[in-house]
Amino acid sequence: MNSVRGRLARRDPDRRGWLRGAARPPGWARVLPSALLAGVCAAELISPKPLDIGFLLGAIPPLAVLAHGPVMTAVLGALVVVVLTVPVFNLDNPGSTDLLTVCFVSVLSVLLSYVRTRRDAQLVTERAVAEAAQRAVVPPLPERVGPVRCAGLYRAAQSGTLVGGDFFDVRAGPYGVRAVMGDVQGHGLSAVATVASLLGAFREAVLDQPDPEAVAARLDRRLAVDSAGEPHAELFATAVLLDFSADARLVRIVACGQAGPLLLRGGRVVELDVEPCAPLGLSLTEAAPPRVVSVPLRAGDRLFLASDGVTEARDADGVFYPLVDRLPGLAAEDPVALAERVWTDLVGHCPDVRDDVTMLVLAPRPPGGP
């Protein structure tokens, strides 16, 4: 599952993150100062008459700041001064003012390079800590939980984060394998605390609640308690809970403010008749109990759950992504491959996905199945 999360990115952050210290500088940025210096020297040596291109050397120390440390920046600055003063290059005999200007720019560049490298080291440390904390909230799914194969894909709407407003988890307990996928109010880091609270409540409920209705009630109570101390709080979440029987021949589904999963069976997509109840956090336990839908499962069945970041994605013409129509042609036996294909197709339909995108693929393997 780590490979899925790593490969299926909306964009490669390292390609643009080096200017923010989030990645190593690209090769061209490291080579550019030396290439410029070598080019100026070669042009002056080849040309039969002096060329007025010495001004290009003044750009080398600032360019070195982008990709090199203070030592290499100082070396390049010193080489610039040498080239300006060695008669063989015949760079119009720069005066003392020009040399002092280049020396000043070189010293200032070394200072800026030192500051940049210290900043980058701090950013790398903070990024590693943040990533570890977010992985602790939403750890990668195992490939299998009991008799259920799993694949999850999550892309946060807020760039640079691993956790946002969507969540999913699959856990085994004394009452069987339970899965949850949901969407909390808000996006990005502001929703992380709510996600952590709900997942913690879900993992506890898996161990001591005998049915999916009770698990939903536990999550509902968790949100109600969290928002009790907040005046005018409107904390809620939508979620789908799945409860697999011990032999994976049956799944019980509870939908709280969110559509149920799609069932892939025999090359077709079946939209299950799951009636959503009230979202979590809106006093579910005080209202009518949620409706539980039981679905018999066969060998080869796959359950596909997607957030509204998938179903509500639009192309440039405002056309929604036709998940139900596209899914049969993207189906694959391997849950990971299915998630990959849907993500690739989604990005092709809507290159600029702005919402949290979550997919959860569950492939139960009843006894006697493949």
mmCIF file of C-alpha atoms in Angstrom:
data_model
loop_
_atom_site.group_PDB
_atom_site.id
_atom_site.type_symbol
_atom_site.label_atom_id
_atom_site.label_comp_id
_atom_site.label_asym_id
_atom_site.label_seq_id
_atom_site.Cartn_x
_atom_site.Cartn_y
_atom_site.Cartn_z
ATOM 1 C CA MET A 1 0.000 0.000 0.000
ATOM 2 C CA ASN A 2 2.911 2.378 0.511
ATOM 3 C CA SER A 3 3.628 2.002 -3.200
ATOM 4 C CA VAL A 4 0.088 3.032 -4.058
ATOM 5 C CA ARG A 5 0.255 6.131 -1.915
ATOM 6 C CA GLY A 6 3.658 7.009 -3.264
ATOM 7 C CA ARG A 7 2.938 6.514 -6.959
ATOM 8 C CA LEU A 8 -0.547 7.925 -7.153
ATOM 9 C CA ALA A 9 0.160 11.586 -6.602
ATOM 10 C CA ARG A 10 -1.722 14.447 -8.157
ATOM 11 C CA ARG A 11 1.600 16.030 -8.917
ATOM 12 C CA ASP A 12 5.202 15.270 -8.067
ATOM 13 C CA PRO A 13 5.966 17.576 -5.108
ATOM 14 C CA ASP A 14 9.719 17.156 -5.461
ATOM 15 C CA ARG A 15 9.751 18.854 -8.844
ATOM 16 C CA ARG A 16 8.490 22.125 -7.399
ATOM 17 C CA GLY A 17 9.380 21.654 -3.756
ATOM 18 C CA TRP A 18 13.132 22.291 -4.050
ATOM 19 C CA LEU A 19 12.580 26.052 -4.073
ATOM 20 C CA ARG A 20 10.883 25.611 -0.696
ATOM 21 C CA GLY A 21 13.546 23.305 0.676
ATOM 22 C CA ALA A 22 11.307 20.241 0.384
ATOM 23 C CA ALA A 23 13.572 18.338 -1.990
ATOM 24 C CA ARG A 24 17.090 18.231 -3.383
ATOM 25 C CA PRO A 25 17.787 20.789 -6.138
ATOM 26 C CA PRO A 26 17.513 19.403 -9.666
ATOM 27 C CA GLY A 27 20.680 18.615 -11.574
ATOM 28 C CA TRP A 28 20.424 21.591 -13.915
ATOM 29 C CA ALA A 29 20.394 24.028 -10.971
ATOM 30 C CA ARG A 30 23.598 22.509 -9.590
ATOM 31 C CA VAL A 31 25.369 22.522 -12.945
ATOM 32 C CA LEU A 32 24.240 25.951 -14.171
ATOM 33 C CA PRO A 33 26.774 28.164 -12.281
ATOM 34 C CA SER A 34 29.753 26.030 -13.316
ATOM 35 C CA ALA A 35 28.464 25.763 -16.884
ATOM 36 C CA LEU A 36 28.061 29.544 -17.110
ATOM 37 C CA LEU A 37 31.588 30.096 -15.808
ATOM 38 C CA ALA A 38 33.052 27.569 -18.226
ATOM 39 C CA GLY A 39 31.062 29.041 -21.113
ATOM 40 C CA VAL A 40 32.311 32.580 -20.508
ATOM 41 C CA CYS A 41 35.918 31.394 -20.236
ATOM 42 C CA ALA A 42 35.658 29.287 -23.391
ATOM 43 C CA ALA A 43 34.057 32.107 -25.378
ATOM 44 C CA GLU A 44 36.815 34.549 -24.409
ATOM 45 C CA LEU A 45 39.584 32.086 -25.255
ATOM 46 C CA ILE A 46 38.092 31.191 -28.637
ATOM 47 C CA SER A 47 37.148 34.699 -29.745
ATOM 48 C CA PRO A 48 39.883 36.554 -31.701
ATOM 49 C CA LYS A 49 38.887 39.825 -30.053
ATOM 50 C CA PRO A 50 37.672 40.724 -26.545
ATOM 51 C CA LEU A 51 33.992 40.089 -25.822
ATOM 52 C CA ASP A 52 32.010 42.308 -23.508
ATOM 53 C CA ILE A 53 30.442 39.409 -21.579
ATOM 54 C CA GLY A 54 32.190 39.759 -18.243
ATOM 55 C CA PHE A 55 28.948 40.986 -16.692
ATOM 56 C CA LEU A 56 27.629 37.400 -16.873
ATOM 57 C CA LEU A 57 30.133 36.352 -14.226
ATOM 58 C CA GLY A 58 28.392 38.505 -11.651
ATOM 59 C CA ALA A 59 25.360 36.192 -11.811
ATOM 60 C CA ILE A 60 27.325 33.069 -10.860
ATOM 61 C CA PRO A 61 27.494 33.505 -7.033
ATOM 62 C CA PRO A 62 23.733 34.277 -6.702
ATOM 63 C CA LEU A 63 22.923 31.276 -8.915
ATOM 64 C CA ALA A 64 25.117 29.076 -6.729
ATOM 65 C CA VAL A 65 22.973 29.999 -3.702
ATOM 66 C CA LEU A 66 20.011 28.133 -5.195
ATOM 67 C CA ALA A 67 21.658 24.721 -5.235
ATOM 68 C CA HIS A 68 25.005 24.782 -3.417
ATOM 69 C CA GLY A 69 26.229 25.142 0.129
ATOM 70 C CA PRO A 70 28.420 27.980 1.416
ATOM 71 C CA VAL A 71 31.706 26.216 0.614
ATOM 72 C CA MET A 72 30.922 25.605 -3.045
ATOM 73 C CA THR A 73 29.416 29.092 -3.348
ATOM 74 C CA ALA A 74 32.664 30.565 -1.982
ATOM 75 C CA VAL A 75 34.732 28.499 -4.429
ATOM 76 C CA LEU A 76 32.659 29.682 -7.398
ATOM 77 C CA GLY A 77 32.858 33.287 -6.209
ATOM 78 C CA ALA A 78 36.645 33.027 -5.907
ATOM 79 C CA LEU A 79 36.881 31.555 -9.402
ATOM 80 C CA VAL A 80 34.868 34.476 -10.760
ATOM 81 C CA VAL A 81 37.346 36.928 -9.216
ATOM 82 C CA VAL A 82 40.262 34.954 -10.660
ATOM 83 C CA VAL A 83 38.765 34.912 -14.138
ATOM 84 C CA LEU A 84 38.171 38.656 -13.978
ATOM 85 C CA THR A 85 41.759 39.388 -13.022
ATOM 86 C CA VAL A 86 43.725 36.874 -15.130
ATOM 87 C CA PRO A 87 44.905 38.697 -18.291
ATOM 88 C CA VAL A 88 44.557 35.634 -20.544
ATOM 89 C CA PHE A 89 40.769 35.999 -20.527
ATOM 90 C CA ASN A 90 41.004 39.666 -21.505
ATOM 91 C CA LEU A 91 37.730 40.706 -19.881
ATOM 92 C CA ASP A 92 38.158 44.429 -20.563
ATOM 93 C CA ASN A 93 40.436 44.931 -17.546
ATOM 94 C CA PRO A 94 37.745 45.501 -14.893
ATOM 95 C CA GLY A 95 38.414 48.348 -12.503
ATOM 96 C CA SER A 96 38.692 48.172 -8.756
ATOM 97 C CA THR A 97 35.036 49.153 -8.328
ATOM 98 C CA ASP A 98 33.861 46.236 -10.461
ATOM 99 C CA LEU A 99 36.067 43.801 -8.581
ATOM 100 C CA LEU A 100 34.880 45.089 -5.207
ATOM 101 C CA THR A 101 31.286 44.745 -6.378
ATOM 102 C CA VAL A 102 31.841 41.137 -7.435
ATOM 103 C CA CYS A 103 33.630 40.381 -4.160
ATOM 104 C CA PHE A 104 30.787 41.900 -2.172
ATOM 105 C CA VAL A 105 28.185 39.906 -4.125
ATOM 106 C CA SER A 106 30.220 36.720 -3.587
ATOM 107 C CA VAL A 107 30.501 37.260 0.181
ATOM 108 C CA LEU A 108 26.789 38.073 0.407
ATOM 109 C CA SER A 109 25.978 34.937 -1.614
ATOM 110 C CA VAL A 110 28.018 32.781 0.773
ATOM 111 C CA LEU A 111 26.054 34.215 3.699
ATOM 112 C CA LEU A 112 22.733 33.595 1.960
ATOM 113 C CA SER A 113 23.790 30.050 1.092
ATOM 114 C CA TYR A 114 24.609 29.366 4.729
ATOM 115 C CA VAL A 115 21.203 30.643 5.824
ATOM 116 C CA ARG A 116 19.451 28.618 3.114
ATOM 117 C CA THR A 117 21.183 25.357 4.008
ATOM 118 C CA ARG A 118 20.310 25.815 7.703
ATOM 119 C CA ARG A 119 16.718 26.547 6.787
ATOM 120 C CA ASP A 120 16.525 23.529 4.496
ATOM 121 C CA ALA A 121 17.885 21.258 7.226
ATOM 122 C CA GLN A 122 15.229 22.545 9.623
ATOM 123 C CA LEU A 123 12.478 22.061 7.032
ATOM 124 C CA VAL A 124 13.596 18.488 6.386
ATOM 125 C CA THR A 125 13.428 17.733 10.118
ATOM 126 C CA GLU A 126 10.011 19.342 10.536
ATOM 127 C CA ARG A 127 8.692 17.575 7.452
ATOM 128 C CA ALA A 128 9.882 14.200 8.749
ATOM 129 C CA VAL A 129 8.208 14.814 12.122
ATOM 130 C CA ALA A 130 4.964 15.962 10.472
ATOM 131 C CA GLU A 131 4.926 12.958 8.150
ATOM 132 C CA ALA A 132 5.484 10.567 11.053
ATOM 133 C CA ALA A 133 2.637 12.192 12.996
ATOM 134 C CA GLN A 134 0.278 12.003 10.039
ATOM 135 C CA ARG A 135 1.224 8.379 9.336
ATOM 136 C CA ALA A 136 0.386 7.624 12.973
ATOM 137 C CA VAL A 137 -3.109 9.052 12.427
ATOM 138 C CA VAL A 138 -3.747 7.242 9.130
ATOM 139 C CA PRO A 139 -1.251 4.369 8.767
ATOM 140 C CA PRO A 140 -1.011 2.506 5.458
ATOM 141 C CA LEU A 141 -3.473 -0.325 5.075
ATOM 142 C CA PRO A 142 -2.157 -3.879 5.067
ATOM 143 C CA GLU A 143 -2.709 -5.862 1.906
ATOM 144 C CA ARG A 144 -5.031 -8.216 3.753
ATOM 145 C CA VAL A 145 -7.089 -8.072 6.925
ATOM 146 C CA GLY A 146 -8.425 -11.517 7.741
ATOM 147 C CA PRO A 147 -10.237 -12.844 4.649
ATOM 148 C CA VAL A 148 -10.484 -9.368 3.069
ATOM 149 C CA ARG A 149 -7.923 -7.951 0.652
ATOM 150 C CA CYS A 150 -7.597 -4.176 0.938
ATOM 151 C CA ALA A 151 -6.386 -1.241 -1.101
ATOM 152 C CA GLY A 152 -6.745 2.372 -0.114
ATOM 153 C CA LEU A 153 -5.869 5.556 -1.948
ATOM 154 C CA TYR A 154 -5.841 8.963 -0.335
ATOM 155 C CA ARG A 155 -4.803 12.312 -1.750
ATOM 156 C CA ALA A 156 -5.283 15.329 0.516
ATOM 157 C CA ALA A 157 -6.570 18.539 -1.039
ATOM 158 C CA GLN A 158 -4.008 20.582 0.903
ATOM 159 C CA SER A 159 -0.655 20.265 -0.849
ATOM 160 C CA GLY A 160 2.133 18.752 1.214
ATOM 161 C CA THR A 161 -0.122 16.933 3.678
ATOM 162 C CA LEU A 162 -0.908 13.244 4.047
ATOM 163 C CA VAL A 163 -4.060 13.718 6.102
ATOM 164 C CA GLY A 164 -7.066 15.906 5.443
ATOM 165 C CA GLY A 165 -10.825 15.647 5.738
ATOM 166 C CA ASP A 166 -11.234 12.081 4.451
ATOM 167 C CA PHE A 167 -10.335 8.900 6.297
ATOM 168 C CA PHE A 168 -10.542 5.123 6.047
ATOM 169 C CA ASP A 169 -9.451 2.100 8.014
ATOM 170 C CA VAL A 170 -9.910 -1.677 8.033
ATOM 171 C CA ARG A 171 -9.583 -3.604 11.304
ATOM 172 C CA ALA A 172 -10.109 -7.134 12.521
ATOM 173 C CA GLY A 173 -11.758 -7.773 15.865
ATOM 174 C CA PRO A 174 -13.586 -10.435 17.828
ATOM 175 C CA TYR A 175 -16.745 -9.796 15.776
ATOM 176 C CA GLY A 176 -15.084 -9.954 12.356
ATOM 177 C CA VAL A 177 -13.482 -7.516 9.948
ATOM 178 C CA ARG A 178 -14.822 -3.955 10.021
ATOM 179 C CA ALA A 179 -14.088 -1.169 7.552
ATOM 180 C CA VAL A 180 -14.910 2.527 7.586
ATOM 181 C CA MET A 181 -14.571 5.320 5.077
ATOM 182 C CA GLY A 182 -15.743 8.847 5.753
ATOM 183 C CA ASP A 183 -15.433 12.567 5.299
ATOM 184 C CA VAL A 184 -15.341 15.062 8.157
ATOM 185 C CA GLN A 185 -16.366 18.679 8.034
ATOM 186 C CA GLY A 186 -13.619 20.825 6.549
ATOM 187 C CA HIS A 187 -10.407 20.085 4.673
ATOM 188 C CA GLY A 188 -6.687 19.982 5.264
ATOM 189 C CA LEU A 189 -4.980 20.262 8.615
ATOM 190 C CA SER A 190 -8.013 21.791 10.327
ATOM 191 C CA ALA A 191 -9.772 18.428 9.972
ATOM 192 C CA VAL A 192 -6.898 16.248 11.223
ATOM 193 C CA ALA A 193 -7.979 16.401 14.889
ATOM 194 C CA THR A 194 -11.482 15.217 13.997
ATOM 195 C CA VAL A 195 -10.107 12.433 11.806
ATOM 196 C CA ALA A 196 -7.815 11.259 14.609
ATOM 197 C CA SER A 197 -10.699 11.284 17.087
ATOM 198 C CA LEU A 198 -13.022 9.309 14.818
ATOM 199 C CA LEU A 199 -10.420 6.715 13.882
ATOM 200 C CA GLY A 200 -9.534 6.224 17.532
ATOM 201 C CA ALA A 201 -13.192 5.679 18.389
ATOM 202 C CA PHE A 202 -13.597 3.278 15.460
ATOM 203 C CA ARG A 203 -10.600 1.175 16.488
ATOM 204 C CA GLU A 204 -11.957 0.855 20.018
ATOM 205 C CA ALA A 205 -15.487 0.073 18.839
ATOM 206 C CA VAL A 206 -14.198 -2.726 16.600
ATOM 207 C CA LEU A 207 -13.009 -4.511 19.727
ATOM 208 C CA ASP A 208 -16.113 -4.262 21.895
ATOM 209 C CA GLN A 209 -19.203 -3.462 19.782
ATOM 210 C CA PRO A 210 -21.050 -6.502 18.386
ATOM 211 C CA ASP A 211 -22.735 -4.894 15.363
ATOM 212 C CA PRO A 212 -22.172 -2.034 12.900
ATOM 213 C CA GLU A 213 -25.053 0.017 14.334
ATOM 214 C CA ALA A 214 -23.289 0.152 17.667
ATOM 215 C CA VAL A 215 -20.047 1.157 15.985
ATOM 216 C CA ALA A 216 -21.861 4.010 14.223
ATOM 217 C CA ALA A 217 -23.390 5.095 17.526
ATOM 218 C CA ARG A 218 -19.935 5.149 19.130
ATOM 219 C CA LEU A 219 -18.583 7.408 16.389
ATOM 220 C CA ASP A 220 -21.633 9.647 16.635
ATOM 221 C CA ARG A 221 -21.161 10.011 20.379
ATOM 222 C CA ARG A 222 -17.463 10.776 19.915
ATOM 223 C CA LEU A 223 -18.249 13.739 17.671
ATOM 224 C CA ALA A 224 -21.015 14.918 19.980
ATOM 225 C CA VAL A 225 -18.623 14.905 22.950
ATOM 226 C CA ASP A 226 -15.896 16.677 20.978
ATOM 227 C CA SER A 227 -18.236 19.477 19.932
ATOM 228 C CA ALA A 228 -19.984 19.824 23.324
ATOM 229 C CA GLY A 229 -17.452 22.328 24.649
ATOM 230 C CA GLU A 230 -17.406 24.408 21.488
ATOM 231 C CA PRO A 231 -20.054 27.139 21.291
ATOM 232 C CA HIS A 232 -21.940 27.156 17.990
ATOM 233 C CA ALA A 233 -20.018 24.057 16.901
ATOM 234 C CA GLU A 234 -21.326 22.236 13.850
ATOM 235 C CA LEU A 235 -19.025 19.241 13.933
ATOM 236 C CA PHE A 236 -20.240 16.364 11.800
ATOM 237 C CA ALA A 237 -18.984 13.690 9.444
ATOM 238 C CA THR A 238 -20.352 11.330 6.839
ATOM 239 C CA ALA A 239 -19.227 7.722 6.827
ATOM 240 C CA VAL A 240 -19.911 4.216 5.543
ATOM 241 C CA LEU A 241 -19.336 1.257 7.862
ATOM 242 C CA LEU A 242 -18.937 -2.315 6.643
ATOM 243 C CA ASP A 243 -19.073 -5.396 8.820
ATOM 244 C CA PHE A 244 -17.883 -8.654 7.209
ATOM 245 C CA SER A 245 -18.954 -12.025 8.529
ATOM 246 C CA ALA A 246 -16.261 -14.402 9.726
ATOM 247 C CA ASP A 247 -16.387 -16.408 6.478
ATOM 248 C CA ALA A 248 -16.606 -13.265 4.285
ATOM 249 C CA ARG A 249 -19.837 -14.531 2.686
ATOM 250 C CA LEU A 250 -21.871 -11.595 3.969
ATOM 251 C CA VAL A 251 -21.311 -7.902 4.570
ATOM 252 C CA ARG A 252 -23.541 -5.629 6.618
ATOM 253 C CA ILE A 253 -23.480 -1.962 5.616
ATOM 254 C CA VAL A 254 -24.441 1.186 7.500
ATOM 255 C CA ALA A 255 -24.348 4.509 5.657
ATOM 256 C CA CYS A 256 -24.335 7.716 7.691
ATOM 257 C CA GLY A 257 -25.006 10.649 5.389
ATOM 258 C CA GLN A 258 -23.055 9.064 2.543
ATOM 259 C CA ALA A 259 -23.830 6.731 -0.338
ATOM 260 C CA GLY A 260 -22.999 3.063 0.070
ATOM 261 C CA PRO A 261 -20.313 1.151 -1.803
ATOM 262 C CA LEU A 262 -20.465 -0.048 -5.389
ATOM 263 C CA LEU A 263 -20.378 -3.804 -5.918
ATOM 264 C CA LEU A 264 -18.320 -5.121 -8.828
ATOM 265 C CA ARG A 265 -19.591 -8.540 -9.811
ATOM 266 C CA GLY A 266 -19.104 -10.424 -13.045
ATOM 267 C CA GLY A 267 -17.905 -7.398 -15.002
ATOM 268 C CA ARG A 268 -20.878 -5.273 -13.920
ATOM 269 C CA VAL A 269 -21.351 -2.542 -11.339
ATOM 270 C CA VAL A 270 -24.233 -2.957 -8.920
ATOM 271 C CA GLU A 271 -25.421 0.108 -6.997
ATOM 272 C CA LEU A 272 -26.470 -1.302 -3.649
ATOM 273 C CA ASP A 273 -29.751 -0.135 -2.158
ATOM 274 C CA VAL A 274 -28.304 1.446 0.967
ATOM 275 C CA GLU A 275 -30.414 4.217 2.496
ATOM 276 C CA PRO A 276 -28.172 6.757 4.290
ATOM 277 C CA CYS A 277 -29.164 7.833 7.770
ATOM 278 C CA ALA A 278 -28.170 11.106 9.443
ATOM 279 C CA PRO A 279 -24.479 12.082 9.403
ATOM 280 C CA LEU A 280 -22.357 11.368 12.439
ATOM 281 C CA GLY A 281 -22.375 14.062 15.098
ATOM 282 C CA LEU A 282 -26.042 14.998 14.634
ATOM 283 C CA SER A 283 -27.387 12.949 17.563
ATOM 284 C CA LEU A 284 -27.702 9.716 15.662
ATOM 285 C CA THR A 285 -28.234 7.760 18.881
ATOM 286 C CA GLU A 286 -31.249 9.899 19.803
ATOM 287 C CA ALA A 287 -32.890 9.483 16.396
ATOM 288 C CA ALA A 288 -34.131 6.362 14.685
ATOM 289 C CA PRO A 289 -31.487 3.635 14.486
ATOM 290 C CA PRO A 290 -29.675 3.415 11.152
ATOM 291 C CA ARG A 291 -30.792 0.955 8.533
ATOM 292 C CA VAL A 292 -28.476 -2.020 8.132
ATOM 293 C CA VAL A 293 -28.284 -3.596 4.685
ATOM 294 C CA SER A 294 -26.984 -7.152 4.394
ATOM 295 C CA VAL A 295 -25.383 -8.142 1.091
ATOM 296 C CA PRO A 296 -24.390 -11.748 0.284
ATOM 297 C CA LEU A 297 -20.944 -11.976 -1.285
ATOM 298 C CA ARG A 298 -19.543 -14.317 -3.906
ATOM 299 C CA ALA A 299 -16.026 -15.243 -4.883
ATOM 300 C CA GLY A 300 -14.541 -12.478 -7.043
ATOM 301 C CA ASP A 301 -16.770 -9.692 -5.679
ATOM 302 C CA ARG A 302 -15.166 -6.354 -4.943
ATOM 303 C CA LEU A 303 -16.606 -3.443 -2.987
ATOM 304 C CA PHE A 304 -15.549 0.011 -4.193
ATOM 305 C CA LEU A 305 -16.009 3.073 -1.994
ATOM 306 C CA ALA A 306 -15.187 6.589 -3.155
ATOM 307 C CA SER A 307 -15.457 10.009 -1.570
ATOM 308 C CA ASP A 308 -17.178 12.984 -3.173
ATOM 309 C CA GLY A 309 -13.748 14.098 -4.344
ATOM 310 C CA VAL A 310 -14.164 11.360 -6.958
ATOM 311 C CA THR A 311 -17.874 11.474 -7.709
ATOM 312 C CA GLU A 312 -18.057 15.294 -7.783
ATOM 313 C CA ALA A 313 -14.890 15.925 -9.805
ATOM 314 C CA ARG A 314 -15.664 17.922 -12.943
ATOM 315 C CA ASP A 315 -13.844 18.457 -16.198
ATOM 316 C CA ALA A 316 -13.317 21.837 -17.883
ATOM 317 C CA ASP A 317 -16.889 21.745 -19.216
ATOM 318 C CA GLY A 318 -18.390 21.078 -15.786
ATOM 319 C CA VAL A 319 -19.202 17.428 -16.479
ATOM 320 C CA PHE A 320 -19.046 15.178 -13.425
ATOM 321 C CA TYR A 321 -16.732 12.181 -13.453
ATOM 322 C CA PRO A 322 -18.917 9.210 -14.528
ATOM 323 C CA LEU A 323 -17.640 6.711 -11.975
ATOM 324 C CA VAL A 324 -20.412 4.128 -12.407
ATOM 325 C CA ASP A 325 -20.032 4.140 -16.189
ATOM 326 C CA ARG A 326 -16.216 3.985 -16.158
ATOM 327 C CA LEU A 327 -15.742 1.449 -13.384
ATOM 328 C CA PRO A 328 -16.557 -1.743 -15.345
ATOM 329 C CA GLY A 329 -13.891 -0.944 -17.933
ATOM 330 C CA LEU A 330 -11.335 -0.229 -15.198
ATOM 331 C CA ALA A 331 -12.061 -3.306 -13.096
ATOM 332 C CA ALA A 332 -9.143 -5.493 -12.051
ATOM 333 C CA GLU A 333 -8.896 -8.519 -9.798
ATOM 334 C CA ASP A 334 -6.137 -6.888 -7.776
ATOM 335 C CA PRO A 335 -7.564 -4.130 -5.510
ATOM 336 C CA VAL A 336 -4.374 -2.068 -5.861
ATOM 337 C CA ALA A 337 -4.569 -2.170 -9.656
ATOM 338 C CA LEU A 338 -8.220 -1.120 -9.541
ATOM 339 C CA ALA A 339 -7.417 1.928 -7.387
ATOM 340 C CA GLU A 340 -4.542 2.866 -9.693
ATOM 341 C CA ARG A 341 -6.697 2.659 -12.810
ATOM 342 C CA VAL A 342 -9.510 4.740 -11.349
ATOM 343 C CA TRP A 343 -7.067 7.404 -10.149
ATOM 344 C CA THR A 344 -5.386 7.609 -13.556
ATOM 345 C CA ASP A 345 -8.754 7.854 -15.274
ATOM 346 C CA LEU A 346 -9.974 10.491 -12.788
ATOM 347 C CA VAL A 347 -6.934 12.703 -13.360
ATOM 348 C CA GLY A 348 -7.421 12.333 -17.100
ATOM 349 C CA HIS A 349 -11.017 13.550 -16.716
ATOM 350 C CA CYS A 350 -10.214 16.322 -14.215
ATOM 351 C CA PRO A 351 -6.478 17.181 -14.132
ATOM 352 C CA ASP A 352 -6.909 19.800 -11.393
ATOM 353 C CA VAL A 353 -8.527 17.834 -8.570
ATOM 354 C CA ARG A 354 -9.174 20.282 -5.724
ATOM 355 C CA ASP A 355 -10.978 18.115 -3.172
ATOM 356 C CA ASP A 356 -9.731 15.320 -0.948
ATOM 357 C CA VAL A 357 -9.812 12.096 -2.952
ATOM 358 C CA THR A 358 -10.367 8.798 -1.177
ATOM 359 C CA MET A 359 -10.884 5.316 -2.568
ATOM 360 C CA LEU A 360 -11.219 2.088 -0.654
ATOM 361 C CA VAL A 361 -11.337 -1.269 -2.434
ATOM 362 C CA LEU A 362 -12.286 -4.360 -0.468
ATOM 363 C CA ALA A 363 -12.090 -7.839 -2.000
ATOM 364 C CA PRO A 364 -13.478 -10.506 0.343
ATOM 365 C CA ARG A 365 -12.358 -14.070 -0.308
ATOM 366 C CA PRO A 366 -15.007 -16.523 0.899
ATOM 367 C CA PRO A 367 -13.922 -20.129 1.449
ATOM 368 C CA GLY A 368 -13.461 -21.801 -1.908
ATOM 369 C CA GLY A 369 -12.845 -18.502 -3.676
ATOM 370 C CA PRO A 370 -9.764 -17.702 -5.747
#
